[in-house]
Amino acid sequence: MNERIRVPEVRLVGPAGEQVGIVRIEDALRLAAESDLDLVEVAPQAKPPVCKLMDFGKYKYEAAVKAREARKNQTNTVLKEIRFRLKIDKHDYETKRGHALRFLGAGDKVKAMIQFRGREQQRPEMGIRLLQRFAEDVAEVGVVESSPRIDGRNMVMVIGPLKNKAEAKAEARRAAQRAEAKAQNEAKAAGRVDVTGDQAPLTQTLGDLLPAGLLAAGEEKQESAAATDTAALQVPEAPAAVAGETTAAVEAAAEEAPAVEAPAAEEAPAAAEASTPAPQAAPAPAAPAPKPAVPAAPKPAVPAAPKPVAKPAAPKPAARPAAPKATPKPVSRKTN
C-alpha cells in the first residue's frame, strides 16, 4: 500500500473501477494524494501488478462488518446421540422419540444407537426393525442419511433434518412474532391494555399510579371523616319531660298576652269629610304583636361540694422542768 509498493510500473484502476492503464508508480502515488485516497495493490502476481485507488480504512471496516454478519448467520450443525436398548419399554421409547423430534426440528442431526448385550448380539434383525420403526416415527422432520450398520456391540443409524438450522431459527422467530401479534390482538379485542411493554399506559391522575393498598387506605380515611362530620351535625334531642314543660309555658304566655286591636276607620274627624278631599296619607302599618317570652328551661341545681373540716391541731408537748443548779462548794481556808 502506497510507498510500500516497490515496482516501477503498475496497472492502475480508478476508485469507481475504471481502467486507467499502465502508469509509473510515481504518477499513481500522485493521483492517490490528489484524490485523498490510498494506492492499494490488489493483484501482486500480475505483470505488472494491479493497484487500485480506494479508502483503505473504509474498506477494512466494511470487510469486518461483512465477516460479523456472516458469523451471525452461520450455523453449526450438532450431532445429537440417542441410545436405545433392544428391550426398551413403550414409554421410554416415546420419550426418546420426543427428544429426537425436538433435535431435528432445531436443525441438528440425530445419531440413533442400539446397545446389544449378551445373546442380543445374535439377533441383529430385531435392532434393524427397531431403528426402521424409529425412522418412520420421525419421518416428518428428518430423513435417514446412513442406514443401520453394526459398530462393535452397537448398531448405529444417522438421521438428518429436512431443513437446516438457519431455516429452523428463522421459522421459530416468525412463529414467536405471530404468537405475540395474536396475543396483542386478543388483548385489544377484550378491551385490556398491555403493560408489559417499555411504555406504561397513560393515566388521567396521579392516583391511578398508586398501588391498590394505598388507594384502599385513602378511601377508608375519607369514609371515617365523613362519618365524624355527620355525627357532629346531628343535634341531640331534649328529654321528653323538658319538652313538655316548655310547651306548657309557651301556651300560658300566649293566653296572658293582651289582644291588640287595630284602629277603626269610623274614628276619622268629621272635618275631613266636609272639606275638599285631600290626598290621604298611607296608613301606618300595624305594630307587630309582641312575641310571647319563652321562659328558659330551669337548670338542675348542682349541690355544692362539702367543705373539708379542719383537723384539730395536735397538742404541743409540755416543757421539761429545768435542772437544779449545782450548789458551789465552800472554799476551804488553808492554815499555817
Short mmCIF file of C-alpha atoms in Angstrom, two decimals:
data_model
loop_
_atom_site.label_atom_id
_atom_site.label_comp_id
_atom_site.label_asym_id
_atom_site.label_seq_id
_atom_site.Cartn_x
_atom_site.Cartn_y
_atom_site.Cartn_z
CA MET A 1 0.00 0.00 0.00
CA ASN A 2 1.24 3.47 -1.03
CA GLU A 3 5.04 3.85 -0.58
CA ARG A 4 5.49 0.14 0.25
CA ILE A 5 4.89 -0.79 -3.38
CA ARG A 6 8.39 -1.47 -4.82
CA VAL A 7 7.72 -1.82 -8.58
CA PRO A 8 8.43 0.75 -11.27
CA GLU A 9 5.08 0.44 -13.11
CA VAL A 10 1.57 -0.66 -12.10
CA ARG A 11 -1.73 -1.24 -13.84
CA LEU A 12 -3.93 1.41 -12.21
CA VAL A 13 -7.65 1.01 -11.53
CA GLY A 14 -9.74 4.06 -10.57
CA PRO A 15 -11.92 4.35 -7.42
CA ALA A 16 -15.08 3.54 -9.43
CA GLY A 17 -13.47 0.53 -11.15
CA GLU A 18 -12.47 2.30 -14.37
CA GLN A 19 -9.26 1.21 -16.12
CA VAL A 20 -6.60 3.95 -16.19
CA GLY A 21 -3.83 1.85 -17.73
CA ILE A 22 -0.18 1.16 -17.02
CA VAL A 23 1.41 4.13 -15.27
CA ARG A 24 4.57 4.77 -13.33
CA ILE A 25 4.44 4.31 -9.59
CA GLU A 26 5.23 8.00 -9.03
CA ASP A 27 2.24 9.07 -11.14
CA ALA A 28 -0.04 6.58 -9.36
CA LEU A 29 1.03 7.91 -5.92
CA ARG A 30 0.49 11.50 -7.09
CA LEU A 31 -3.06 10.68 -8.28
CA ALA A 32 -3.80 8.96 -4.95
CA ALA A 33 -2.59 12.00 -2.97
CA GLU A 34 -4.62 14.40 -5.13
CA SER A 35 -7.83 12.39 -4.67
CA ASP A 36 -7.11 11.84 -0.93
CA LEU A 37 -7.18 8.05 -1.36
CA ASP A 38 -4.78 5.15 -0.87
CA LEU A 39 -2.97 3.19 -3.55
CA VAL A 40 -3.55 -0.47 -2.72
CA GLU A 41 -2.01 -3.44 -4.53
CA VAL A 42 -4.83 -5.91 -5.28
CA ALA A 43 -3.07 -8.38 -7.64
CA PRO A 44 0.65 -8.63 -6.89
CA GLN A 45 1.14 -11.73 -9.10
CA ALA A 46 0.12 -9.91 -12.30
CA LYS A 47 2.68 -8.44 -14.72
CA PRO A 48 2.65 -5.52 -13.97
CA PRO A 49 0.90 -5.66 -10.58
CA VAL A 50 -2.62 -4.28 -10.39
CA CYS A 51 -3.25 -1.39 -7.97
CA LYS A 52 -6.49 0.36 -7.10
CA LEU A 53 -7.32 3.76 -5.66
CA MET A 54 -9.51 3.31 -2.57
CA ASP A 55 -10.14 4.39 1.03
CA PHE A 56 -8.36 1.56 2.80
CA GLY A 57 -9.79 2.35 6.26
CA LYS A 58 -13.36 2.25 4.96
CA TYR A 59 -12.60 -0.99 3.09
CA LYS A 60 -11.34 -2.67 6.28
CA TYR A 61 -14.42 -1.52 8.22
CA GLU A 62 -16.84 -2.87 5.59
CA ALA A 63 -14.96 -6.17 5.47
CA ALA A 64 -15.22 -6.53 9.28
CA VAL A 65 -18.97 -5.80 9.16
CA LYS A 66 -19.48 -8.45 6.46
CA ALA A 67 -17.49 -11.01 8.44
CA ARG A 68 -19.53 -10.28 11.56
CA GLU A 69 -22.81 -10.69 9.67
CA ALA A 70 -21.54 -13.94 8.18
CA ARG A 71 -20.69 -15.29 11.63
CA LYS A 72 -24.09 -14.25 12.92
CA ASN A 73 -25.91 -16.18 10.20
CA GLN A 74 -23.51 -19.09 10.39
CA THR A 75 -24.96 -22.23 11.92
CA ASN A 76 -23.06 -25.23 13.21
CA THR A 77 -24.91 -28.49 12.90
CA VAL A 78 -24.51 -30.61 16.02
CA LEU A 79 -24.77 -34.39 16.05
CA LYS A 80 -27.08 -35.45 18.90
CA GLU A 81 -26.90 -39.02 20.15
CA ILE A 82 -29.82 -41.12 21.38
CA ARG A 83 -29.25 -44.56 22.83
CA PHE A 84 -31.70 -47.44 22.94
CA ARG A 85 -31.82 -50.88 24.40
CA LEU A 86 -33.26 -53.75 22.45
CA LYS A 87 -35.91 -54.38 25.13
CA ILE A 88 -36.88 -50.74 25.58
CA ASP A 89 -40.28 -50.06 27.12
CA LYS A 90 -43.05 -48.21 25.30
CA HIS A 91 -42.95 -45.08 27.49
CA ASP A 92 -39.13 -44.87 27.31
CA TYR A 93 -39.34 -45.18 23.55
CA GLU A 94 -41.85 -42.32 23.38
CA THR A 95 -39.52 -40.15 25.46
CA LYS A 96 -36.57 -40.87 23.16
CA ARG A 97 -38.71 -40.14 20.10
CA GLY A 98 -39.76 -36.78 21.58
CA HIS A 99 -36.13 -35.81 22.11
CA ALA A 100 -35.30 -36.76 18.52
CA LEU A 101 -38.19 -34.70 17.16
CA ARG A 102 -37.01 -31.68 19.14
CA PHE A 103 -33.42 -32.06 17.93
CA LEU A 104 -34.40 -32.50 14.29
CA GLY A 105 -36.84 -29.57 14.48
CA ALA A 106 -33.96 -27.36 15.69
CA GLY A 107 -31.84 -28.34 12.67
CA ASP A 108 -29.47 -30.84 14.32
CA LYS A 109 -28.64 -34.36 13.25
CA VAL A 110 -29.57 -37.38 15.35
CA LYS A 111 -27.47 -40.49 15.80
CA ALA A 112 -29.63 -43.40 16.96
CA MET A 113 -27.66 -46.17 18.65
CA ILE A 114 -28.85 -49.55 19.90
CA GLN A 115 -26.69 -51.31 22.50
CA PHE A 116 -26.57 -55.13 22.39
CA ARG A 117 -25.70 -57.18 25.46
CA GLY A 118 -25.01 -60.90 25.76
CA ARG A 119 -27.11 -63.05 23.47
CA GLU A 120 -28.80 -59.97 21.99
CA GLN A 121 -25.86 -59.77 19.57
CA GLN A 122 -27.18 -62.90 17.86
CA ARG A 123 -30.42 -61.10 16.89
CA PRO A 124 -29.37 -58.05 14.82
CA GLU A 125 -32.61 -58.19 12.82
CA MET A 126 -34.52 -57.04 15.92
CA GLY A 127 -32.31 -53.94 16.13
CA ILE A 128 -32.86 -53.22 12.43
CA ARG A 129 -36.65 -53.37 12.91
CA LEU A 130 -36.47 -51.04 15.90
CA LEU A 131 -34.38 -48.49 14.00
CA GLN A 132 -36.70 -48.64 10.99
CA ARG A 133 -39.67 -48.01 13.27
CA PHE A 134 -37.82 -45.07 14.80
CA ALA A 135 -37.07 -43.62 11.34
CA GLU A 136 -40.75 -43.88 10.36
CA ASP A 137 -41.83 -42.08 13.55
CA VAL A 138 -39.53 -39.09 12.86
CA ALA A 139 -40.01 -39.01 9.08
CA GLU A 140 -41.97 -35.73 9.26
CA VAL A 141 -38.88 -33.76 10.37
CA GLY A 142 -35.93 -35.94 9.34
CA VAL A 143 -34.64 -38.32 6.73
CA VAL A 144 -32.25 -41.26 7.06
CA GLU A 145 -28.73 -40.29 5.96
CA SER A 146 -26.96 -43.54 6.81
CA SER A 147 -28.71 -46.89 7.05
CA PRO A 148 -28.29 -49.08 10.16
CA ARG A 149 -24.85 -50.65 10.45
CA ILE A 150 -23.05 -52.72 13.05
CA ASP A 151 -20.33 -50.95 15.03
CA GLY A 152 -18.89 -53.46 17.51
CA ARG A 153 -21.64 -54.20 20.05
CA ASN A 154 -23.77 -51.32 18.81
CA MET A 155 -25.96 -50.66 15.82
CA VAL A 156 -25.90 -47.06 14.52
CA MET A 157 -28.15 -45.04 12.22
CA VAL A 158 -27.87 -41.28 11.40
CA ILE A 159 -30.95 -39.15 10.67
CA GLY A 160 -30.58 -35.67 9.18
CA PRO A 161 -33.08 -32.77 9.43
CA LEU A 162 -35.25 -31.79 6.48
CA LYS A 163 -34.35 -28.07 6.90
CA ASN A 164 -31.08 -26.56 8.01
CA LYS A 165 -30.51 -24.76 11.28
CA ALA A 166 -30.78 -21.24 9.83
CA GLU A 167 -34.21 -22.01 8.37
CA ALA A 168 -35.31 -23.57 11.66
CA LYS A 169 -34.22 -20.46 13.59
CA ALA A 170 -35.96 -18.14 11.13
CA GLU A 171 -39.15 -20.19 11.33
CA ALA A 172 -39.06 -20.20 15.13
CA ARG A 173 -38.57 -16.42 15.12
CA ARG A 174 -41.53 -15.93 12.78
CA ALA A 175 -43.68 -18.22 14.93
CA ALA A 176 -42.81 -16.19 18.05
CA GLN A 177 -43.68 -12.95 16.27
CA ARG A 178 -47.02 -14.38 15.11
CA ALA A 179 -47.83 -15.55 18.62
CA GLU A 180 -47.01 -12.12 20.07
CA ALA A 181 -49.14 -10.34 17.46
CA LYS A 182 -52.02 -12.73 18.14
CA ALA A 183 -51.82 -12.08 21.88
CA GLN A 184 -51.86 -8.32 21.31
CA ASN A 185 -54.88 -8.57 19.03
CA GLU A 186 -56.75 -10.67 21.58
CA ALA A 187 -55.92 -8.16 24.32
CA LYS A 188 -57.19 -5.28 22.19
CA ALA A 189 -60.37 -7.17 21.35
CA ALA A 190 -61.00 -7.88 25.03
CA GLY A 191 -60.52 -4.20 25.93
CA ARG A 192 -57.43 -4.79 28.02
CA VAL A 193 -54.21 -2.74 27.90
CA ASP A 194 -50.87 -4.48 27.65
CA VAL A 195 -48.46 -3.02 30.24
CA THR A 196 -45.61 -5.48 29.59
CA GLY A 197 -44.02 -3.18 27.03
CA ASP A 198 -41.50 -0.42 27.55
CA GLN A 199 -44.16 2.30 27.92
CA ALA A 200 -46.79 2.30 30.64
CA PRO A 201 -50.38 3.33 29.73
CA LEU A 202 -51.28 6.99 30.09
CA THR A 203 -53.20 7.89 33.22
CA GLN A 204 -55.54 10.77 33.99
CA THR A 205 -54.38 11.47 37.57
CA LEU A 206 -51.53 10.61 39.86
CA GLY A 207 -53.93 8.50 41.93
CA ASP A 208 -54.07 5.95 39.09
CA LEU A 209 -50.36 5.24 39.56
CA LEU A 210 -50.73 4.45 43.29
CA PRO A 211 -50.90 0.81 44.39
CA ALA A 212 -54.23 -0.71 45.37
CA GLY A 213 -53.30 -0.80 49.08
CA LEU A 214 -52.76 2.96 49.31
CA LEU A 215 -55.98 3.65 47.41
CA ALA A 216 -57.98 1.43 49.81
CA ALA A 217 -56.42 3.16 52.84
CA GLY A 218 -57.31 6.60 51.42
CA GLU A 219 -60.93 5.55 50.84
CA GLU A 220 -61.21 4.28 54.44
CA LYS A 221 -59.90 7.60 55.79
CA GLN A 222 -62.43 9.54 53.69
CA GLU A 223 -65.30 7.35 54.94
CA SER A 224 -64.27 7.81 58.60
CA ALA A 225 -64.01 11.60 58.16
CA ALA A 226 -67.49 11.73 56.58
CA ALA A 227 -68.95 9.69 59.45
CA THR A 228 -67.36 12.08 62.00
CA ASP A 229 -68.84 15.15 60.27
CA THR A 230 -72.30 13.60 60.18
CA ALA A 231 -72.18 12.80 63.91
CA ALA A 232 -71.12 16.38 64.72
CA LEU A 233 -74.01 17.89 62.73
CA GLN A 234 -76.66 15.81 64.50
CA VAL A 235 -78.38 17.79 67.40
CA PRO A 236 -79.22 15.74 70.48
CA GLU A 237 -82.96 15.67 71.23
CA ALA A 238 -84.21 17.14 74.51
CA PRO A 239 -85.71 14.81 77.08
CA ALA A 240 -89.48 14.27 76.97
CA ALA A 241 -90.11 15.93 80.39
CA VAL A 242 -88.27 19.14 79.47
CA ALA A 243 -90.04 19.30 76.08
CA GLY A 244 -93.47 19.04 77.82
CA GLU A 245 -92.68 21.81 80.33
CA THR A 246 -91.50 24.15 77.55
CA THR A 247 -94.72 23.61 75.53
CA ALA A 248 -96.93 24.33 78.59
CA ALA A 249 -95.05 27.56 79.38
CA VAL A 250 -95.45 28.80 75.78
CA GLU A 251 -99.25 28.18 75.86
CA ALA A 252 -99.65 30.03 79.23
CA ALA A 253 -97.76 33.06 77.97
CA ALA A 254 -99.93 33.22 74.84
CA GLU A 255 -103.17 33.29 76.90
CA GLU A 256 -101.95 36.09 79.24
CA ALA A 257 -100.83 38.40 76.39
CA PRO A 258 -103.47 41.22 75.75
CA ALA A 259 -105.10 41.36 72.35
CA VAL A 260 -104.06 44.36 70.24
CA GLU A 261 -106.95 45.89 68.26
CA ALA A 262 -106.46 47.81 65.05
CA PRO A 263 -107.82 51.44 64.96
CA ALA A 264 -111.33 51.66 63.49
CA ALA A 265 -111.99 53.60 60.32
CA GLU A 266 -115.08 55.41 61.80
CA GLU A 267 -112.97 57.46 64.26
CA ALA A 268 -111.67 59.76 61.48
CA PRO A 269 -112.56 63.52 62.11
CA ALA A 270 -115.76 64.85 60.57
CA ALA A 271 -113.96 67.97 59.32
CA ALA A 272 -112.03 65.88 56.89
CA GLU A 273 -115.29 64.67 55.33
CA ALA A 274 -116.72 68.23 54.90
CA SER A 275 -113.58 69.79 53.46
CA THR A 276 -112.20 69.30 50.00
CA PRO A 277 -110.90 65.89 49.58
CA ALA A 278 -107.14 65.92 50.02
CA PRO A 279 -104.70 63.19 49.37
CA GLN A 280 -104.78 60.88 52.28
CA ALA A 281 -101.56 59.66 53.78
CA ALA A 282 -100.90 56.00 53.72
CA PRO A 283 -101.94 54.44 57.00
CA ALA A 284 -99.05 53.39 59.18
CA PRO A 285 -98.52 49.68 59.35
CA ALA A 286 -99.85 48.00 62.39
CA ALA A 287 -97.30 47.23 65.02
CA PRO A 288 -96.44 43.57 65.12
CA ALA A 289 -97.76 41.65 68.03
CA PRO A 290 -95.08 41.05 70.64
CA LYS A 291 -93.83 37.53 70.74
CA PRO A 292 -94.54 35.71 73.96
CA ALA A 293 -91.46 35.32 76.05
CA VAL A 294 -90.42 31.74 76.39
CA PRO A 295 -89.07 31.06 79.86
CA ALA A 296 -85.78 29.27 79.84
CA ALA A 297 -85.76 25.71 80.99
CA PRO A 298 -84.76 25.50 84.67
CA LYS A 299 -81.29 24.18 85.13
CA PRO A 300 -80.90 21.40 87.62
CA ALA A 301 -79.27 22.63 90.83
CA VAL A 302 -75.94 21.10 91.43
CA PRO A 303 -75.26 20.61 95.18
CA ALA A 304 -72.09 22.32 96.34
CA ALA A 305 -69.30 20.13 97.42
CA PRO A 306 -68.93 20.00 101.27
CA LYS A 307 -66.03 21.97 102.61
CA PRO A 308 -63.35 19.93 104.28
CA VAL A 309 -63.41 20.17 108.14
CA ALA A 310 -60.21 21.43 109.64
CA LYS A 311 -58.48 18.82 111.75
CA PRO A 312 -57.69 19.81 115.36
CA ALA A 313 -54.09 20.73 115.95
CA ALA A 314 -52.03 18.23 117.88
CA PRO A 315 -51.20 19.39 121.47
CA LYS A 316 -47.70 20.61 121.98
CA PRO A 317 -45.58 18.62 124.42
CA ALA A 318 -45.09 20.25 127.91
CA ALA A 319 -41.75 21.86 128.59
CA ARG A 320 -39.43 19.84 130.74
CA PRO A 321 -38.52 21.40 134.15
CA ALA A 322 -35.13 22.98 134.24
CA ALA A 323 -32.48 21.01 136.04
CA PRO A 324 -31.45 22.48 139.54
CA LYS A 325 -28.22 24.40 139.54
CA ALA A 326 -25.35 22.84 141.37
CA THR A 327 -24.54 24.46 144.80
CA PRO A 328 -20.98 25.84 144.89
CA LYS A 329 -18.70 24.16 147.37
CA PRO A 330 -17.29 26.28 150.25
CA VAL A 331 -13.76 27.41 149.75
CA SER A 332 -11.53 25.85 152.33
CA ARG A 333 -9.06 28.03 154.01
CA LYS A 334 -5.55 26.85 154.46
CA THR A 335 -4.00 27.18 157.96
CA ASN A 336 -0.36 27.76 158.54
#
